[in-house]
Amino acid sequence: MSFQVSQRSVDTLPPELIYEIFDLFGLEEDIELSKRNIYAISQTNRRLRQLALHYLCRSVELSWSDVDQLASRKCGTDIDRTITNKVRDLSLTCVDADEHLVPAILKRLRESKGFHYFSNLSVLDLTDTCIEPEDLANFGISVSLQALLVVWRMEHGFPDLAKWPQLSTLAIGIEMVGTPDRNLSLFQPVSNSNLTRLYIDEDHCELKGERDRSFRVGWFSKMCNKITLPRLRSFTIHSTYGLFAQIYDFIQRHPSILDVNISCGSRSLWLSFEAIIKLIEGTGIWSDDGTAHGPRDDPEARSEHPCWAFAFTRVPDTTIDHQNRYLATSLVLEQAVDGMQDWDVIILEDFLRLGNLRVFSKVETLRLLFTRCEESGGPFATIMRMVANELKCWPSLRSFHLAMFLTWEVTWEDLPESLDGLLPFFDEAMPMNECWSERLYTLLDLFETLDNLPPFANLPYYPQTREQKCKMVHIIYTEISKTLNIPMEKLDMEDAAILMTFWYKRHRDKMAALVWHIGAECKTLEEFVWYPHAHWVDRNRMRNKWSWVFGEPDGRGGRVAEDLHEWVERSDAPDDLTRMDTTVGEMKNFLEERWDRKPGFNPTKAYWGP
């Protein structure tokens, strides 16, 4: 008797069965959305499953409980090793259920005879819990590691990276508990010839309860004079309370650094833009070791252009051979105004005239966050025409981003007398947000606010009586209905998009004309992005983003400008707010790629600016 061997494959399966498999496994919520399709396909056939495994295991996210189970298997199974050795990008997370168990898990891992998994990692992300040095050593088996992201207690000093000879990227979130009991300056010198990208966030962990910021110290600045990274190209330090002279000196000692991102940890600190120019050029004297010629520069000196944060990229100045000198290629700046004196007032067009400096002759990207502009004087259109004229000072400029408060002192035009007192209520650059929350204001919120307004003795155009308030509500309704071409009875009182759409339609044509003028004046400009926002909303939150891309000349002395306006129509989530891109360089690109798909410790959502 002969037996017929069944030759079954995907080709012989009924289509209905394959569709059912796709439907079943395509809804698997534990699988990252971008991988669900290939996961569903892998369930149809053993051969496809083997092939898909290589792809699906390249980047995985596990809980610490999963790792604990692996470690408890002593020698482990062949399947365990086969799968874990395929992983290249590993993120370990603390889910709510096992967060309190993590210390015990870490202790068991330290006591185990050896952690033999994940030997081929390229990226290791441990930012979901604070790691001790001995815990980090558990992953020493991954000698091919190229990028490490970790949360670190400040008293541990700089991590020992000797186990990973190929490590080129390090991102550290610093956690402080109480006051440091170790002198960071006493640590041994550190040298690493492979590290090219360094990211530090010195205010990563918001601890429970009140936090005394008077104890804040600069983790990196306390020991950076003993750190040498000869191949470092990208350096970022956010929310630092440190000694800026020490940080600037670190940058100066590393001529290989070509992109920098720095932000202050407190609004009571501000930095001199004149000193930043020297930092970019490579001409500053920041060290007080007695070897420098001339007086030491002060990063926090009195300045006409103080700022809270800045970022830049630069290239070597090839016209100067005997010294390390640089020219900026991009510049991001958040101007400081809170608590400033009269001599500190920032005038936008005055700042733009600095484009004539040689150090900015190659700047292609310029992003400015100005918290006030009323000192520039005149209506907004006049200010923007001045901006257009001064942008000619930037001969290589291709992309210009501007975030700016529009206050009542800076108006678009003279309003009719009937609308004069209504400007704060319906003509803000973006709708108000509810106090202490991110929820957008609706018409209902606006009218409730108006109804609860107390009388303003010194502002007679504000509503003083119930009758005046009702009249004002009617005027607002009429104006919005006319502008949006929607009958008043059909206006949705709870639609958060209405106020934004109304503001956009009122001012789009006026702004487009100004943008056309900017394009005509600045011939090199390819992109103009504007983030209008109101004065009484948190300055770090923006919901409007208007962008234009310039094309060929239009025959009228200007260039065609394509409107790419964006705004958040309906959202209660802070993460959906439009933000200005406030980081630059290699580290920005690396972190954006990772954190666009992962929540939690997120360096690309800048800790300063919008």
Coordinates of C-alpha atoms in Angstrom, one line a residue:
M1 CA 0.0 0.0 0.0
S2 CA 1.4 3.4 -0.9
F3 CA 0.8 6.6 1.1
Q4 CA 0.2 10.0 -0.6
V5 CA 2.1 12.7 1.2
S6 CA 0.1 15.8 1.6
Q7 CA 1.7 18.8 -0.2
R8 CA -0.2 21.7 1.5
S9 CA 1.0 25.3 1.2
V10 CA -0.5 28.8 1.2
D11 CA -1.3 28.1 -2.5
T12 CA -3.7 25.4 -1.5
L13 CA -5.4 27.1 1.4
P14 CA -8.9 28.5 0.6
P15 CA -8.9 32.3 0.2
E16 CA -11.6 32.6 2.9
L17 CA -9.3 31.0 5.5
I18 CA -6.4 33.3 4.6
Y19 CA -8.7 36.3 4.9
E20 CA -9.9 35.1 8.3
I21 CA -6.3 34.7 9.5
F22 CA -5.6 38.3 8.3
D23 CA -8.7 39.6 10.1
L24 CA -7.8 37.7 13.3
F25 CA -4.2 38.6 13.7
G26 CA -4.4 42.0 12.0
L27 CA -6.3 43.2 15.1
E28 CA -3.5 42.1 17.5
E29 CA -3.2 45.1 19.8
D30 CA 0.1 43.9 21.3
I31 CA 1.8 44.2 18.0
E32 CA 3.0 47.7 16.8
L33 CA 0.6 49.1 14.2
S34 CA 3.2 49.3 11.5
K35 CA 4.0 45.6 11.9
R36 CA 0.5 44.1 12.2
N37 CA 0.2 43.3 8.5
I38 CA 3.4 41.4 8.2
Y39 CA 2.6 39.6 11.5
A40 CA -0.8 38.5 10.1
I41 CA 0.9 37.2 7.0
S42 CA 3.4 35.3 9.1
Q43 CA 0.6 33.3 10.7
T44 CA -0.4 31.7 7.4
N45 CA 2.7 29.6 6.7
R46 CA 5.7 28.2 8.5
R47 CA 8.1 29.4 5.9
L48 CA 6.6 32.9 5.9
R49 CA 6.8 32.8 9.7
Q50 CA 10.5 32.1 9.7
L51 CA 11.1 34.9 7.2
A52 CA 8.9 37.4 9.1
L53 CA 10.6 36.6 12.3
H54 CA 13.8 38.4 11.1
Y55 CA 11.8 41.5 10.4
L56 CA 9.5 41.5 13.4
C57 CA 12.3 40.9 15.9
R58 CA 14.6 43.7 14.7
S59 CA 12.9 46.2 17.0
V60 CA 10.9 45.0 20.1
E61 CA 9.5 46.5 23.3
L62 CA 9.4 44.2 26.4
S63 CA 8.4 44.8 30.0
W64 CA 10.9 44.1 32.8
S65 CA 8.7 41.1 33.8
D66 CA 9.4 39.6 30.3
V67 CA 13.1 39.9 30.9
D68 CA 12.7 38.5 34.4
Q69 CA 11.0 35.4 32.9
L70 CA 13.8 34.9 30.4
A71 CA 16.5 35.2 33.1
S72 CA 14.8 32.7 35.3
R73 CA 15.1 30.0 32.7
K74 CA 18.8 29.5 33.6
C75 CA 20.4 28.4 30.4
G76 CA 17.4 29.2 28.3
T77 CA 16.0 27.3 25.3
D78 CA 17.2 27.3 21.7
I79 CA 14.1 29.2 20.7
D80 CA 14.8 31.9 23.3
R81 CA 18.3 32.4 22.0
T82 CA 17.2 32.3 18.4
I83 CA 14.6 35.0 18.9
T84 CA 16.6 37.3 21.3
N85 CA 19.7 37.1 19.1
K86 CA 17.7 38.6 16.2
V87 CA 16.8 41.7 18.2
R88 CA 18.7 44.8 17.2
D89 CA 16.6 47.5 18.9
L90 CA 15.3 46.7 22.4
S91 CA 13.2 49.0 24.7
L92 CA 12.4 47.9 28.2
T93 CA 9.3 49.4 29.8
C94 CA 7.6 49.6 33.1
V95 CA 3.9 48.8 32.7
D96 CA 1.7 49.8 35.5
A97 CA 1.3 46.3 36.7
D98 CA 5.0 45.6 37.3
E99 CA 6.5 49.0 38.1
H100 CA 6.7 48.3 41.8
L101 CA 8.4 45.0 40.9
V102 CA 11.3 46.5 38.9
P103 CA 13.7 46.9 41.8
A104 CA 13.3 43.2 42.7
I105 CA 13.7 42.2 39.1
L106 CA 16.9 44.2 38.7
K107 CA 18.3 42.6 41.9
R108 CA 17.6 39.1 40.5
L109 CA 19.3 40.0 37.3
R110 CA 22.4 41.2 39.2
E111 CA 22.5 38.0 41.2
S112 CA 22.1 35.7 38.2
K113 CA 25.1 33.8 37.0
G114 CA 24.9 35.5 33.6
F115 CA 22.5 37.3 31.3
H116 CA 22.9 35.5 28.0
Y117 CA 20.3 37.2 25.9
F118 CA 20.2 40.0 23.4
S119 CA 23.8 39.6 22.4
N120 CA 23.5 41.4 19.0
L121 CA 21.8 44.7 20.1
S122 CA 22.5 47.9 18.2
V123 CA 20.1 50.1 20.3
L124 CA 19.2 49.7 23.9
D125 CA 16.5 51.9 25.5
L126 CA 16.3 51.8 29.3
T127 CA 14.6 55.2 29.8
D128 CA 11.5 53.9 31.5
T129 CA 13.2 53.4 34.8
C130 CA 16.3 54.7 36.6
I131 CA 19.2 52.4 36.2
E132 CA 22.1 51.7 38.5
P133 CA 25.6 51.1 37.1
E134 CA 25.5 47.4 38.0
D135 CA 22.2 47.0 36.3
L136 CA 23.6 48.5 33.1
A137 CA 26.4 46.0 33.3
N138 CA 23.9 43.2 32.7
F139 CA 23.8 44.2 29.0
G140 CA 27.6 44.0 28.6
I141 CA 27.1 40.9 26.4
S142 CA 25.9 43.2 23.6
V143 CA 29.4 44.3 22.5
S144 CA 28.0 45.5 19.2
L145 CA 25.8 48.2 20.9
Q146 CA 25.8 51.5 19.0
A147 CA 23.2 53.6 20.8
L148 CA 22.3 53.7 24.6
L149 CA 19.4 55.6 26.1
V150 CA 19.2 55.6 29.9
V151 CA 17.9 57.4 33.0
W152 CA 20.7 57.9 35.4
R153 CA 21.1 59.1 39.0
M154 CA 23.3 62.2 39.0
E155 CA 25.5 60.9 41.9
H156 CA 26.8 58.2 39.6
G157 CA 28.8 60.5 37.4
F158 CA 29.4 59.7 33.8
P159 CA 28.5 56.1 32.7
D160 CA 31.2 53.6 32.2
L161 CA 31.0 52.8 28.5
A162 CA 34.0 50.5 28.2
K163 CA 31.9 47.4 27.6
W164 CA 30.6 48.8 24.3
P165 CA 33.5 49.7 22.0
Q166 CA 31.2 50.5 19.1
L167 CA 28.9 52.9 21.0
S168 CA 28.5 56.1 19.1
T169 CA 25.2 57.6 20.6
L170 CA 24.4 58.2 24.3
A171 CA 21.2 59.8 25.6
I172 CA 21.0 60.4 29.4
G173 CA 18.0 61.6 31.4
I174 CA 19.3 62.8 34.8
E175 CA 17.3 62.0 37.9
M176 CA 18.0 63.9 41.1
V177 CA 16.8 62.6 44.5
G178 CA 17.5 65.2 47.3
T179 CA 20.9 66.8 47.3
P180 CA 23.9 65.0 45.8
D181 CA 26.2 63.4 48.5
R182 CA 29.1 63.0 46.2
N183 CA 31.4 65.6 44.7
L184 CA 31.1 65.0 40.9
S185 CA 34.4 66.8 40.3
L186 CA 36.3 64.0 42.1
F187 CA 35.4 61.4 39.5
Q188 CA 38.2 60.0 37.4
P189 CA 38.8 61.5 33.9
V190 CA 36.7 60.0 31.2
S191 CA 37.8 59.5 27.6
N192 CA 35.9 57.8 24.8
S193 CA 37.1 57.9 21.2
N194 CA 33.9 56.4 19.6
L195 CA 31.1 58.6 21.0
T196 CA 29.8 61.0 18.3
R197 CA 26.4 62.0 19.7
L198 CA 25.6 63.0 23.3
Y199 CA 22.2 64.0 24.6
I200 CA 21.7 65.1 28.2
D201 CA 18.4 66.1 29.9
E202 CA 19.2 67.4 33.4
D203 CA 15.6 67.7 34.5
H204 CA 14.2 64.5 33.3
C205 CA 12.3 63.2 36.3
E206 CA 9.5 65.1 37.9
L207 CA 9.5 63.7 41.4
K208 CA 6.4 63.2 43.5
G209 CA 5.6 66.0 45.9
E210 CA 7.2 69.4 46.1
R211 CA 10.6 69.9 44.6
D212 CA 13.1 72.4 45.9
R213 CA 14.9 73.7 42.9
S214 CA 17.3 75.6 45.0
F215 CA 19.2 72.3 45.3
R216 CA 19.5 71.9 41.6
V217 CA 23.0 71.6 40.3
G218 CA 24.5 71.2 36.9
W219 CA 25.3 67.5 36.6
F220 CA 27.4 67.8 33.4
S221 CA 29.1 71.1 34.2
K222 CA 30.5 69.8 37.5
M223 CA 32.6 67.2 35.7
C224 CA 32.8 68.1 32.0
N225 CA 36.4 69.4 32.4
K226 CA 37.4 65.8 33.0
I227 CA 35.5 64.4 30.0
T228 CA 37.2 64.0 26.6
L229 CA 35.2 62.8 23.5
P230 CA 37.5 63.6 20.6
R231 CA 35.0 62.4 17.9
L232 CA 31.9 64.1 19.3
R233 CA 29.9 65.8 16.6
S234 CA 26.5 66.4 18.2
F235 CA 26.0 67.8 21.7
T236 CA 22.7 68.5 23.4
I237 CA 22.0 69.5 27.0
H238 CA 18.5 70.5 28.0
S239 CA 17.1 72.1 31.3
T240 CA 20.5 72.7 32.8
Y241 CA 21.2 74.6 35.9
G242 CA 24.9 74.3 35.4
L243 CA 27.8 76.6 35.0
F244 CA 27.5 77.7 31.3
A245 CA 31.2 78.7 31.1
Q246 CA 32.2 75.1 31.9
I247 CA 29.8 73.8 29.2
Y248 CA 30.9 76.4 26.6
D249 CA 34.5 75.4 27.4
F250 CA 33.7 71.8 26.9
I251 CA 32.4 72.7 23.4
Q252 CA 35.4 74.8 22.7
R253 CA 37.8 71.9 23.7
H254 CA 36.0 69.7 21.1
P255 CA 36.5 71.2 17.7
S256 CA 34.8 68.2 16.2
I257 CA 31.3 69.4 17.5
L258 CA 29.2 70.7 14.7
D259 CA 25.7 70.9 16.2
V260 CA 24.7 72.1 19.6
N261 CA 21.4 72.3 21.5
I262 CA 21.3 74.1 24.9
S263 CA 18.5 75.3 27.2
C264 CA 18.3 76.8 30.7
G265 CA 16.6 74.9 33.5
S266 CA 14.9 78.0 34.8
R267 CA 13.3 81.1 33.4
S268 CA 15.4 83.1 35.9
L269 CA 18.5 82.3 33.9
W270 CA 19.3 83.8 30.5
L271 CA 22.2 83.7 28.1
S272 CA 24.0 86.4 26.2
F273 CA 23.5 86.1 22.4
E274 CA 26.8 88.0 21.9
A275 CA 28.5 85.2 23.8
I276 CA 26.7 82.6 21.7
I277 CA 28.1 84.2 18.6
K278 CA 31.6 83.7 20.0
L279 CA 30.7 80.1 20.9
I280 CA 29.6 79.4 17.3
E281 CA 32.6 81.0 15.8
G282 CA 35.1 79.3 18.1
T283 CA 36.5 82.6 19.3
G284 CA 35.3 82.7 22.9
I285 CA 37.5 82.4 26.0
W286 CA 35.6 80.4 28.6
S287 CA 38.3 78.7 30.7
D288 CA 40.0 80.4 33.7
D289 CA 43.0 78.0 33.8
G290 CA 45.4 80.9 33.1
T291 CA 46.5 79.6 29.7
A292 CA 44.2 81.9 27.6
H293 CA 45.2 85.3 26.4
G294 CA 42.8 88.0 27.2
P295 CA 39.8 88.3 29.6
R296 CA 37.4 85.4 30.0
D297 CA 34.0 85.7 28.3
D298 CA 30.8 85.4 30.3
P299 CA 28.0 83.4 28.8
E300 CA 25.5 85.1 31.1
A301 CA 26.7 88.7 30.5
R302 CA 24.4 91.6 30.1
S303 CA 23.0 91.4 26.6
E304 CA 20.8 93.3 24.1
H305 CA 19.5 89.9 22.9
P306 CA 19.1 87.6 26.0
C307 CA 17.7 84.1 25.4
W308 CA 16.7 81.1 27.3
A309 CA 17.7 78.5 24.8
F310 CA 19.5 78.1 21.5
A311 CA 20.6 75.6 18.9
F312 CA 22.9 75.8 16.0
T313 CA 24.7 73.8 13.4
R314 CA 28.0 74.9 11.9
V315 CA 30.8 74.1 9.4
P316 CA 34.5 74.8 9.5
D317 CA 35.5 78.2 8.0
T318 CA 37.8 76.9 5.2
T319 CA 39.3 80.4 4.7
I320 CA 41.1 80.2 8.0
D321 CA 43.7 77.4 8.2
H322 CA 45.6 77.9 11.4
Q323 CA 42.6 78.0 13.9
N324 CA 39.4 76.2 14.5
R325 CA 36.9 78.8 13.2
Y326 CA 33.3 78.1 12.1
L327 CA 30.3 79.5 10.2
A328 CA 26.8 78.7 11.3
T329 CA 24.4 76.9 8.9
S330 CA 21.3 76.9 11.1
L331 CA 20.2 78.8 14.1
V332 CA 17.3 78.4 16.6
L333 CA 16.7 80.9 19.3
E334 CA 14.1 81.4 22.1
Q335 CA 14.3 85.0 23.2
A336 CA 14.0 85.9 26.9
V337 CA 11.8 88.8 28.1
D338 CA 10.3 87.9 31.5
G339 CA 11.8 90.1 34.1
M340 CA 14.0 92.0 31.6
Q341 CA 14.7 95.7 32.0
D342 CA 14.3 98.4 29.4
W343 CA 17.8 97.8 28.1
D344 CA 16.9 94.2 27.5
V345 CA 13.9 94.8 25.2
I346 CA 14.2 92.7 22.0
I347 CA 13.3 94.3 18.7
L348 CA 12.8 91.6 16.0
E349 CA 14.1 93.7 13.1
D350 CA 17.1 94.8 15.0
F351 CA 18.0 91.2 15.7
L352 CA 17.6 90.2 12.0
R353 CA 20.2 92.9 11.0
L354 CA 22.8 90.6 12.7
G355 CA 22.6 88.5 9.5
N356 CA 25.2 90.8 8.1
L357 CA 27.8 89.2 10.4
R358 CA 30.2 86.9 8.7
V359 CA 29.4 84.0 11.1
F360 CA 25.8 83.9 9.7
S361 CA 26.7 84.2 6.0
K362 CA 26.0 80.5 5.4
V363 CA 22.8 80.2 7.6
E364 CA 20.1 78.3 5.6
T365 CA 17.7 77.7 8.5
L366 CA 16.6 80.3 11.0
R367 CA 13.9 79.7 13.7
L368 CA 13.0 82.4 16.2
L369 CA 10.6 82.3 19.1
F370 CA 9.7 85.8 20.2
T371 CA 7.4 86.2 23.2
R372 CA 6.7 89.8 22.5
C373 CA 6.8 92.1 19.5
E374 CA 4.9 95.2 20.5
E375 CA 8.1 97.1 21.1
S376 CA 8.7 96.9 17.3
G377 CA 5.9 99.4 17.0
G378 CA 3.1 99.8 14.5
P379 CA 0.6 97.3 13.1
F380 CA 1.5 93.8 12.4
A381 CA 1.7 94.4 8.7
T382 CA 4.3 97.1 9.2
I383 CA 6.4 94.8 11.4
M384 CA 6.3 92.0 8.8
R385 CA 7.4 94.4 6.1
M386 CA 10.4 95.4 8.2
V387 CA 11.1 91.7 8.7
A388 CA 11.0 91.2 4.9
N389 CA 13.5 94.0 4.4
E390 CA 15.9 92.7 7.1
L391 CA 15.8 89.1 5.8
K392 CA 17.9 90.3 2.9
C393 CA 20.8 90.5 5.4
W394 CA 20.8 86.6 5.4
P395 CA 22.3 85.8 2.0
S396 CA 22.0 82.0 2.2
L397 CA 18.6 81.7 4.0
R398 CA 16.3 79.0 2.7
S399 CA 13.9 78.4 5.7
F400 CA 12.6 80.9 8.2
H401 CA 10.3 79.9 11.1
L402 CA 8.9 82.7 13.3
A403 CA 6.8 82.2 16.5
M404 CA 5.5 85.4 17.9
F405 CA 2.9 86.7 20.3
L406 CA 0.2 88.9 18.8
T407 CA -0.9 91.1 21.6
W408 CA -3.6 93.8 21.6
E409 CA -0.9 96.4 21.0
V410 CA 0.0 94.7 17.7
T411 CA -3.1 94.8 15.5
W412 CA -3.8 93.9 12.0
E413 CA -5.8 97.0 11.2
D414 CA -8.1 99.6 12.8
L415 CA -11.2 97.8 13.8
P416 CA -14.7 99.3 13.5
E417 CA -15.8 101.0 16.6
S418 CA -18.4 98.3 17.3
L419 CA -15.7 95.7 17.5
D420 CA -13.0 97.7 19.3
G421 CA -13.6 96.3 22.7
L422 CA -14.1 92.7 21.4
L423 CA -10.6 92.1 20.2
P424 CA -9.5 90.1 23.2
F425 CA -12.6 87.8 22.9
F426 CA -12.8 86.7 19.3
D427 CA -9.7 88.0 17.5
E428 CA -6.9 86.3 19.4
A429 CA -4.2 84.6 17.4
M430 CA -5.5 81.3 18.7
P431 CA -8.4 80.5 21.0
M432 CA -7.8 80.5 24.7
N433 CA -7.2 77.2 26.4
E434 CA -8.9 76.2 29.6
C435 CA -6.9 77.1 32.6
W436 CA -4.5 74.3 33.7
S437 CA -5.6 72.1 30.9
E438 CA -5.0 71.7 27.2
R439 CA -8.6 71.6 26.1
L440 CA -9.4 74.1 23.4
Y441 CA -11.9 76.9 24.1
T442 CA -15.2 76.6 22.3
L443 CA -17.9 79.3 21.7
L444 CA -19.6 78.0 24.9
D445 CA -16.5 78.5 26.9
L446 CA -15.9 82.0 25.4
F447 CA -19.4 83.2 26.2
E448 CA -19.3 81.7 29.8
T449 CA -16.0 83.6 30.3
L450 CA -17.6 86.8 29.0
D451 CA -20.7 86.3 31.2
N452 CA -18.5 86.0 34.3
L453 CA -16.3 89.0 33.6
P454 CA -16.3 91.6 36.5
P455 CA -16.7 95.2 35.6
F456 CA -13.5 97.0 34.5
A457 CA -13.5 100.5 35.9
N458 CA -10.6 101.7 33.7
L459 CA -11.8 100.0 30.5
P460 CA -15.2 101.4 29.6
Y461 CA -15.5 99.4 26.4
Y462 CA -15.7 96.2 28.4
P463 CA -19.2 95.0 29.2
Q464 CA -20.4 96.5 32.4
T465 CA -24.0 95.3 32.5
R466 CA -25.9 92.1 31.5
E467 CA -27.5 94.0 28.6
Q468 CA -24.0 95.1 27.3
K469 CA -22.8 91.5 27.6
C470 CA -25.8 90.2 25.6
K471 CA -25.1 92.8 22.9
M472 CA -21.5 91.8 22.7
V473 CA -22.5 88.1 22.3
H474 CA -24.8 89.0 19.4
I475 CA -22.0 91.0 17.7
I476 CA -19.6 88.1 18.0
Y477 CA -22.1 85.6 16.7
T478 CA -22.9 87.8 13.8
E479 CA -19.3 88.3 12.8
I480 CA -18.4 84.6 13.1
S481 CA -21.5 83.6 11.1
K482 CA -20.8 86.1 8.3
T483 CA -17.1 85.1 8.1
L484 CA -17.7 81.3 8.1
N485 CA -20.9 81.6 6.0
I486 CA -22.8 79.5 8.5
P487 CA -26.2 80.5 9.8
M488 CA -26.1 81.6 13.4
E489 CA -28.5 78.8 14.5
K490 CA -26.2 76.2 13.0
L491 CA -23.0 77.3 14.8
D492 CA -21.9 74.4 17.1
M493 CA -21.3 75.9 20.5
E494 CA -19.0 73.0 21.5
D495 CA -16.9 72.8 18.3
A496 CA -13.3 73.6 19.2
A497 CA -12.4 74.3 15.6
I498 CA -14.8 77.2 15.0
L499 CA -12.7 79.9 16.7
M500 CA -9.5 78.8 14.9
T501 CA -11.2 78.6 11.6
F502 CA -12.7 82.0 12.1
W503 CA -9.4 83.6 12.9
Y504 CA -7.7 81.9 9.9
K505 CA -10.3 83.1 7.4
R506 CA -10.3 86.6 8.8
H507 CA -6.5 87.0 8.3
R508 CA -5.4 84.5 5.6
D509 CA -5.5 86.9 2.7
K510 CA -3.7 89.6 4.6
M511 CA -1.0 87.2 5.7
A512 CA -0.7 85.8 2.2
A513 CA 0.0 89.3 0.9
L514 CA 2.7 89.8 3.5
V515 CA 4.3 86.5 2.7
W516 CA 4.3 87.4 -1.0
H517 CA 6.3 90.5 -0.1
I518 CA 8.7 88.5 2.0
G519 CA 9.4 86.2 -0.9
A520 CA 9.9 89.1 -3.2
E521 CA 12.5 90.7 -0.8
C522 CA 14.4 87.5 0.1
K523 CA 15.1 85.7 -3.1
T524 CA 16.9 82.8 -1.5
L525 CA 13.9 81.9 0.8
E526 CA 12.2 78.6 0.0
E527 CA 10.0 78.2 3.1
F528 CA 8.3 80.5 5.5
V529 CA 6.6 79.1 8.6
W530 CA 4.6 81.2 11.1
Y531 CA 3.3 80.2 14.5
P532 CA 0.9 82.9 15.7
H533 CA -0.2 82.6 19.3
A534 CA -1.8 84.8 21.9
H535 CA -0.3 86.5 24.9
W536 CA -2.5 84.9 27.6
V537 CA -1.9 81.3 26.6
D538 CA 1.1 79.3 27.8
R539 CA 3.9 80.3 25.5
N540 CA 5.0 76.7 25.1
R541 CA 1.8 75.7 23.5
M542 CA 0.8 76.5 19.9
R543 CA -2.0 75.2 17.8
N544 CA -1.7 77.3 14.6
K545 CA 1.0 76.7 12.0
W546 CA 0.9 78.6 8.7
S547 CA 3.5 77.6 6.2
W548 CA 4.3 78.6 2.6
V549 CA 6.7 77.1 0.1
F550 CA 8.0 79.6 -2.5
G551 CA 8.2 78.7 -6.2
E552 CA 9.3 80.4 -9.4
P553 CA 9.0 84.1 -10.1
D554 CA 5.4 85.1 -10.8
G555 CA 6.2 88.0 -13.2
R556 CA 5.2 90.7 -10.7
G557 CA 8.5 90.8 -8.9
G558 CA 7.5 88.2 -6.4
R559 CA 7.3 84.4 -6.4
V560 CA 4.5 81.9 -6.2
A561 CA 3.8 80.9 -2.6
E562 CA 1.9 77.7 -1.9
D563 CA -0.1 77.9 1.3
L564 CA 0.3 74.8 3.5
H565 CA -1.6 76.0 6.5
E566 CA -2.1 73.4 9.3
W567 CA -3.9 73.6 12.6
V568 CA -5.4 71.2 15.2
E569 CA -9.2 71.3 14.7
R570 CA -10.4 69.0 17.4
S571 CA -8.1 67.7 20.1
D572 CA -8.0 67.5 23.8
A573 CA -4.5 65.9 23.8
P574 CA -1.5 68.1 24.5
D575 CA 0.7 65.9 22.2
D576 CA -1.4 66.9 19.2
L577 CA -0.5 70.6 19.6
T578 CA 1.6 72.1 16.8
R579 CA 5.1 72.8 18.0
M580 CA 8.0 74.6 16.5
D581 CA 10.9 72.3 15.7
T582 CA 13.5 73.6 18.2
T583 CA 16.3 71.0 17.8
V584 CA 18.9 70.6 15.1
G585 CA 21.6 68.2 14.0
E586 CA 22.4 64.5 14.0
M587 CA 20.9 63.7 17.4
K588 CA 17.6 65.4 16.4
N589 CA 17.3 63.1 13.4
F590 CA 18.2 59.9 15.4
L591 CA 15.7 60.7 18.3
E592 CA 12.9 61.8 15.9
E593 CA 13.0 58.5 14.1
R594 CA 12.8 56.6 17.4
W595 CA 10.4 58.6 19.5
D596 CA 7.8 59.3 16.8
R597 CA 6.7 55.7 17.4
K598 CA 7.3 55.4 21.2
P599 CA 5.8 57.3 24.1
G600 CA 7.5 58.2 27.4
F601 CA 10.9 59.9 27.7
N602 CA 10.8 61.9 24.5
P603 CA 13.8 64.2 23.8
T604 CA 12.5 65.4 20.4
K605 CA 9.5 67.2 22.0
A606 CA 11.8 69.9 23.1
Y607 CA 11.9 70.8 26.8
W608 CA 12.0 74.5 25.8
G609 CA 10.0 76.4 23.3
P610 CA 6.8 75.4 21.5

